[in-house]
Amino acid sequence: MAEITSVHPGFDVSPVVAGLIGATVLVVSVSVTVFVWTCCHQQAEKKHKTPPYKFIHMLKGISIYPETLSNKKKIKRIRRDKSGAAGEGGSGGNLLLDAAEAGLGGPSKAPDGPPQVEQLPIKVDYGDELSPDQSLTPGGSKTSSPSSPGDDVMLGELTFSVDYNFPKKALVVTIQEAHGLPVMDEHTQSSDPYIKMTILPDKRHRVKTRVLRKTLEPVFDETFTFYGIPYSQLQDLVLHFLVLSFDRFSRDDVIGEVMVPLAGVDPSTGKVQLTREILKRNIQKCISRGELQVSLSYQPVAQRMTVVVLKARHLPKMDITGLSDPYVKVNVYYGRKRIAKKKTHVKKCTLNPVFNESFSYDIPAELLPDVSVEFLVIDFERTTKNEAVGRLILGAHSASAAGAEHWHQVCDGPGKSVAKWHSLSEY
């Protein structure tokens, strides 16, 4: 009788190993499925989503700004029929346009790393940049840099039109021309005007026209089309036009402003033609800019000035979320020249940021009376141009009594850190 022998399988798998293998396969399958679904969902959203800041820029009926919002410079050759519109200094019919000039340039990043000590090569002829409150005219005369012309000067009129494209849900604003602008350049007895336009209160749409050289009767004829604005929201919007004169040697001069609430404008039946008087910019009507706390100290032996940006409070709401992403830019001036600049890190989603960042500068004691420190609080924007919240000046060009007193306490108390709160003024 044959013996019965047991037959064993070729391999053995324990239940624990089999369970682990099955669980691993299940996890991988679910992860791949979720990843594929997420990618398909994002692609579908991109196809149907219209970015709120998207616009088309038309100059004399020709599109000179692409819908793709590329940051690359575009050159278009445009035939000019009017001599006044061709007054851009020797451009020869070429227009060089940059996305950053339309308020859509990428924001600058704040530097990383610990504070650094700046050695300031202070000379009488050092640098080309001017101080916040002074400018140098082309003729070489030293004058104050006004925020707007005097009260007795007529600022002229601005002509523009407002229309609405219902199929595309787009607001169309055409900046046509300005008349009777004041003289801002005493050397040429003319101005180099251009216009910045902002849609309030969100300030997400910021654009500007090209600069027209040496004219007091500029003809812009530029059309800006803003997508993603429902007609039902027009009544809550305000068009803000800021008329400026380009200055090659210092900060551009503000001529005036025009505020147009769309609550009184009805573009539903067609294009609405409007002419408004340009008014002096009213800084007093602006909302509070908040406060900034800074600490300064000076070591006469080491001849070193230490500036500490501590914190800010009650900053205005700059984002649609009701918050801001502030950082502080510190500029040091000797006389009329900027000799150093630094930035703090960006503090995300806060109206009361805490910075606690210090910067040191080597400054001889005999030059302190001519040195000033400018603090610019800026709201960081990822998709549009960064916007200044407010500024503070301590030192030779301090405009407030509190700022001058703070500076004197630092100079009269060597080695002592003096920290104070200061109200921010409009930039």
XYZ file of C-alpha atoms in Angstrom:
427
model
C 0.000 0.000 0.000
C 1.438 3.369 -1.019
C 2.255 5.867 1.664
C 0.271 9.111 1.800
C 2.557 12.053 1.754
C 1.498 15.623 2.543
C 1.755 18.095 -0.269
C 2.941 21.619 0.737
C 2.469 24.730 -1.430
C 5.447 26.281 -3.137
C 5.332 29.365 -0.864
C 3.712 30.482 2.377
C 2.227 33.980 3.005
C 1.296 34.975 6.487
C -2.042 36.739 7.003
C -0.309 39.838 8.411
C 1.838 40.329 5.322
C -1.130 39.781 3.044
C -3.103 42.415 4.950
C -0.295 44.953 4.680
C 0.041 44.372 0.945
C -3.698 44.777 0.444
C -3.803 47.977 2.517
C -0.861 49.448 0.585
C -2.510 48.743 -2.757
C -5.741 50.320 -1.528
C -4.002 53.490 -0.285
C -2.066 53.919 -3.533
C -5.219 53.445 -5.611
C -7.164 56.008 -3.586
C -4.277 58.535 -3.729
C -3.944 58.231 -7.499
C -7.692 58.637 -7.925
C -7.801 61.776 -5.730
C -4.788 63.284 -7.531
C -6.313 62.747 -10.976
C -9.651 64.187 -9.841
C -7.955 67.268 -8.335
C -6.003 67.963 -11.525
C -9.127 67.664 -13.682
C -11.077 69.925 -11.303
C -8.383 72.647 -11.375
C -8.199 72.563 -15.158
C -11.963 72.964 -15.381
C -11.904 75.941 -12.997
C -9.167 77.682 -14.991
C -11.197 77.418 -18.178
C -14.287 79.058 -16.686
C -12.737 81.512 -14.255
C -12.172 85.165 -15.207
C -9.542 86.902 -13.075
C -10.951 90.051 -11.425
C -7.992 92.201 -12.487
C -8.108 91.276 -16.167
C -8.446 94.204 -18.556
C -7.705 95.293 -22.098
C -5.934 98.565 -22.828
C -6.908 100.332 -26.061
C -4.990 103.295 -27.475
C -6.819 105.094 -30.278
C -8.807 101.958 -31.089
C -5.773 99.622 -31.184
C -5.245 96.985 -28.505
C -1.836 97.573 -26.944
C -2.286 95.431 -23.851
C -2.852 91.671 -24.252
C -5.478 89.734 -22.311
C -2.806 87.283 -21.164
C -1.401 89.955 -18.812
C 2.146 89.031 -19.739
C 4.889 90.924 -17.919
C 6.944 91.109 -21.103
C 7.233 94.455 -22.815
C 5.151 94.939 -25.957
C 6.037 97.333 -28.767
C 3.325 98.496 -31.153
C 3.812 100.893 -34.019
C 0.935 103.352 -34.086
C 0.303 105.974 -36.712
C -0.412 109.306 -35.100
C -2.838 111.667 -36.754
C -2.727 114.467 -34.176
C 0.435 116.364 -33.474
C -0.551 116.805 -29.833
C -0.812 113.090 -29.254
C 2.574 112.422 -30.781
C 4.400 114.576 -28.303
C 6.240 111.802 -26.525
C 9.884 112.790 -26.629
C 11.205 111.417 -29.887
C 9.565 108.037 -29.734
C 9.233 107.971 -33.502
C 5.788 106.369 -33.353
C 6.878 103.549 -31.047
C 5.198 102.906 -27.721
C 7.034 100.809 -25.153
C 4.500 99.392 -22.748
C 5.171 97.421 -19.606
C 2.712 95.448 -17.525
C 4.296 96.874 -14.405
C 3.417 100.412 -15.598
C -0.250 99.440 -15.611
C -0.066 98.502 -11.942
C 0.300 94.775 -12.540
C 4.020 94.275 -11.997
C 5.206 91.636 -9.553
C 5.900 92.869 -6.025
C 9.352 93.133 -4.675
C 10.339 90.645 -2.039
C 11.561 91.622 1.379
C 15.093 90.549 2.127
C 15.785 87.558 4.313
C 18.472 87.149 6.892
C 19.689 89.164 9.892
C 20.056 92.931 9.835
C 23.190 94.245 8.237
C 25.435 97.174 9.071
C 25.545 99.796 6.332
C 28.698 101.855 5.713
C 27.473 105.133 4.265
C 29.911 106.861 1.892
C 28.504 110.307 2.617
C 29.567 112.992 0.160
C 28.081 116.284 -0.918
C 27.598 114.956 -4.460
C 26.693 111.401 -3.483
C 23.774 109.731 -5.271
C 21.104 111.005 -7.592
C 17.982 110.462 -5.501
C 16.321 113.322 -3.690
C 14.765 113.657 -0.295
C 11.030 113.194 0.355
C 10.212 116.888 0.650
C 12.543 118.503 -1.874
C 13.136 118.286 -5.575
C 15.605 119.672 -8.062
C 14.151 121.271 -11.159
C 15.914 120.782 -14.501
C 17.177 124.305 -14.207
C 18.969 123.400 -11.015
C 16.931 125.544 -8.629
C 16.020 123.980 -5.316
C 12.289 123.996 -4.651
C 9.796 122.205 -2.500
C 8.133 119.222 -4.074
C 4.412 120.049 -3.820
C 1.725 117.461 -3.426
C -0.433 119.722 -5.564
C -0.314 123.258 -7.024
C -1.262 126.319 -5.064
C -4.834 127.220 -4.154
C -4.967 130.139 -6.598
C -4.077 128.036 -9.659
C -6.782 126.570 -11.893
C -6.101 122.869 -12.336
C -8.079 122.335 -15.536
C -10.688 119.768 -16.578
C -10.672 116.059 -17.401
C -12.869 114.517 -20.100
C -13.638 110.795 -20.085
C -16.440 108.336 -20.818
C -17.976 105.354 -19.018
C -19.632 102.381 -20.703
C -20.666 98.845 -19.729
C -20.450 95.667 -21.814
C -23.286 93.420 -20.609
C -22.343 90.234 -22.560
C -18.811 90.301 -21.133
C -19.699 91.866 -17.758
C -17.018 94.496 -18.307
C -16.702 98.131 -17.284
C -15.196 100.279 -20.060
C -13.531 103.594 -19.148
C -12.014 105.849 -21.811
C -9.685 108.647 -20.678
C -9.935 111.117 -23.537
C -8.236 114.431 -22.788
C -7.502 117.167 -20.290
C -7.654 120.925 -20.722
C -6.045 123.876 -18.977
C -3.476 122.027 -16.881
C -1.136 124.187 -14.768
C 2.584 124.604 -15.445
C 4.563 122.169 -13.252
C 7.994 122.566 -14.901
C 9.215 126.146 -14.557
C 12.184 125.472 -16.828
C 10.087 124.529 -19.863
C 6.919 126.393 -18.784
C 4.955 123.197 -19.446
C 4.091 119.799 -17.940
C 4.501 116.121 -18.759
C 1.068 114.864 -17.711
C -0.249 111.347 -17.252
C -3.194 109.890 -15.317
C -3.475 107.093 -12.791
C -6.919 105.544 -12.389
C -8.134 103.383 -9.505
C -11.513 101.758 -8.909
C -12.504 102.274 -5.287
C -13.059 100.959 -2.689
C -11.289 97.652 -3.397
C -8.335 99.233 -5.254
C -7.822 95.986 -7.157
C -7.846 97.796 -10.515
C -4.971 100.250 -10.931
C -3.945 101.499 -14.365
C -2.273 104.549 -15.842
C -1.934 106.252 -19.186
C 1.260 106.998 -21.061
C 3.150 110.243 -20.409
C 2.615 113.058 -22.920
C 5.593 115.395 -23.083
C 5.507 119.185 -22.795
C 1.801 119.876 -23.117
C -0.935 121.505 -21.069
C -3.685 120.138 -23.356
C -2.968 116.370 -23.428
C -5.061 114.059 -25.633
C -4.779 110.522 -24.242
C -7.638 108.661 -25.978
C -6.914 105.456 -24.025
C -9.554 102.844 -23.195
C -9.389 100.453 -20.241
C -11.772 97.474 -20.121
C -12.190 95.797 -16.723
C -13.720 92.314 -16.630
C -15.443 90.565 -13.740
C -17.460 93.573 -12.505
C -21.205 92.784 -12.267
C -23.508 95.616 -13.283
C -25.284 95.394 -9.904
C -22.051 96.464 -8.171
C -21.481 99.622 -10.208
C -23.495 101.732 -7.775
C -20.985 100.943 -5.021
C -17.878 101.861 -7.025
C -16.013 105.150 -7.358
C -13.598 106.084 -10.160
C -10.545 107.920 -8.848
C -8.413 109.782 -11.407
C -5.079 111.158 -10.199
C -3.485 113.662 -12.598
C 0.304 113.839 -12.318
C 3.247 115.431 -14.085
C 6.289 113.262 -14.756
C 9.536 114.516 -13.198
C 12.773 112.897 -14.303
C 14.778 114.291 -11.380
C 12.500 113.559 -8.407
C 9.121 112.215 -7.391
C 6.347 113.003 -9.878
C 4.260 116.070 -9.040
C 0.572 115.666 -8.249
C -1.573 118.142 -10.204
C -4.938 117.144 -8.781
C -7.622 114.486 -8.666
C -11.137 113.683 -9.883
C -13.550 111.496 -7.907
C -16.560 110.094 -9.804
C -19.093 107.956 -7.892
C -20.779 105.582 -10.346
C -23.983 105.826 -8.320
C -24.830 108.910 -10.388
C -23.842 107.389 -13.729
C -26.092 105.060 -15.774
C -24.198 103.404 -18.660
C -26.981 100.890 -19.309
C -28.263 102.798 -22.368
C -24.835 103.462 -23.849
C -21.627 105.387 -23.398
C -21.825 108.277 -20.923
C -19.613 111.274 -21.696
C -18.393 113.194 -18.646
C -16.254 116.278 -17.975
C -15.139 117.009 -14.428
C -13.064 119.784 -12.910
C -9.702 118.691 -11.547
C -9.566 119.506 -7.843
C -6.658 119.911 -5.478
C -5.826 116.644 -3.770
C -7.408 116.641 -0.327
C -5.162 114.663 1.972
C -7.216 115.519 5.054
C -10.214 113.521 3.854
C -8.212 110.295 3.729
C -8.813 107.666 6.347
C -6.388 107.181 9.202
C -3.080 105.722 8.109
C -2.396 104.075 11.472
C 0.630 104.352 13.756
C 4.198 103.057 13.693
C 6.496 102.463 16.671
C 10.213 102.871 16.032
C 13.299 103.035 18.219
C 16.469 104.983 17.432
C 19.826 105.154 19.177
C 23.203 106.660 18.324
C 26.629 105.531 19.558
C 29.025 108.494 19.193
C 32.130 106.408 19.871
C 31.347 103.889 17.134
C 29.545 106.587 15.095
C 26.714 104.178 14.500
C 22.979 104.813 14.199
C 20.684 101.876 15.047
C 17.113 101.966 13.748
C 14.603 99.420 15.071
C 11.193 98.967 13.456
C 9.127 97.620 16.351
C 5.449 97.367 15.378
C 2.449 99.119 13.870
C -1.189 99.353 14.866
C -4.557 100.378 13.447
C -3.395 100.136 9.834
C -6.123 100.665 7.214
C -7.687 97.689 5.466
C -5.997 97.294 2.107
C -7.137 93.827 0.954
C -10.554 92.484 0.010
C -10.305 90.234 3.074
C -10.344 93.274 5.342
C -6.682 92.814 6.314
C -3.248 93.819 4.983
C 0.168 92.268 4.318
C 2.401 95.115 5.536
C 6.142 95.584 5.532
C 8.307 98.650 6.207
C 10.861 100.168 3.856
C 13.528 102.276 5.603
C 15.266 104.999 3.552
C 18.153 107.067 4.937
C 18.804 110.502 3.411
C 21.762 112.818 3.734
C 20.553 116.242 2.712
C 18.696 115.660 -0.528
C 20.271 112.293 -1.442
C 19.154 108.832 -0.471
C 22.185 106.917 0.749
C 20.701 103.662 2.074
C 17.542 101.582 1.874
C 16.356 98.450 3.691
C 13.145 96.436 4.070
C 11.581 94.396 6.831
C 9.898 91.064 6.262
C 6.243 90.950 5.173
C 3.709 90.220 7.928
C 0.737 88.366 6.457
C -2.938 89.126 7.124
C -2.694 91.624 9.969
C -3.513 95.237 10.757
C -1.282 95.257 13.859
C 2.035 93.754 12.722
C 5.018 93.152 15.007
C 8.356 93.466 13.173
C 11.172 93.821 15.748
C 13.816 94.239 13.037
C 16.872 96.475 13.393
C 19.223 98.139 10.915
C 22.546 99.847 11.656
C 24.290 102.627 9.750
C 27.713 104.228 10.229
C 27.154 108.006 10.340
C 29.677 110.619 11.565
C 28.335 112.706 14.431
C 28.922 116.027 12.640
C 26.560 114.942 9.821
C 23.575 114.058 12.034
C 21.853 117.478 11.609
C 21.543 116.797 7.853
C 20.434 113.149 8.109
C 16.795 111.992 8.012
C 15.193 108.558 8.148
C 12.038 107.793 6.144
C 9.773 104.875 7.067
C 7.351 103.714 4.349
C 4.672 101.226 5.413
C 3.705 99.277 2.279
C 1.003 96.684 1.637
C 2.401 93.655 -0.176
C 0.313 92.548 -3.185
C 0.959 89.289 -4.994
C -1.008 90.047 -8.170
C -0.840 93.850 -8.421
C 1.545 96.643 -7.587
C 2.403 97.178 -3.921
C 0.590 100.125 -2.381
C 1.974 102.576 0.166
C -0.080 102.724 3.366
C 1.660 105.687 4.973
C 5.018 107.169 5.874
C 6.975 108.711 8.722
C 10.035 110.976 8.523
C 12.421 111.542 11.426
C 15.383 113.889 11.295
C 16.232 116.905 9.189
C 13.052 116.680 7.083
C 10.605 115.725 9.831
C 7.268 117.428 9.173
C 5.755 116.891 12.638
C 6.726 118.289 16.029
C 6.703 114.785 17.523
C 9.145 113.551 14.876
C 11.526 116.477 15.418
C 11.416 115.977 19.192
C 12.151 112.259 18.833
C 15.191 112.999 16.684
C 16.531 115.620 19.097
C 16.208 113.205 22.012
C 18.272 110.640 20.101
C 20.982 113.169 19.220
C 21.095 114.656 22.751
C 21.122 111.258 24.520
C 24.071 109.297 23.124
C 23.859 105.556 23.648
C 20.216 105.726 24.758
C 17.470 103.968 22.793
C 14.388 106.148 22.359
C 11.190 104.380 21.247
C 7.995 106.255 20.357
C 4.717 105.865 18.501
C 4.119 108.129 15.510
C 1.061 108.681 13.340
C 1.597 107.837 9.679
C 0.939 110.471 7.051
C -0.205 109.837 3.494
C 2.539 109.061 1.026
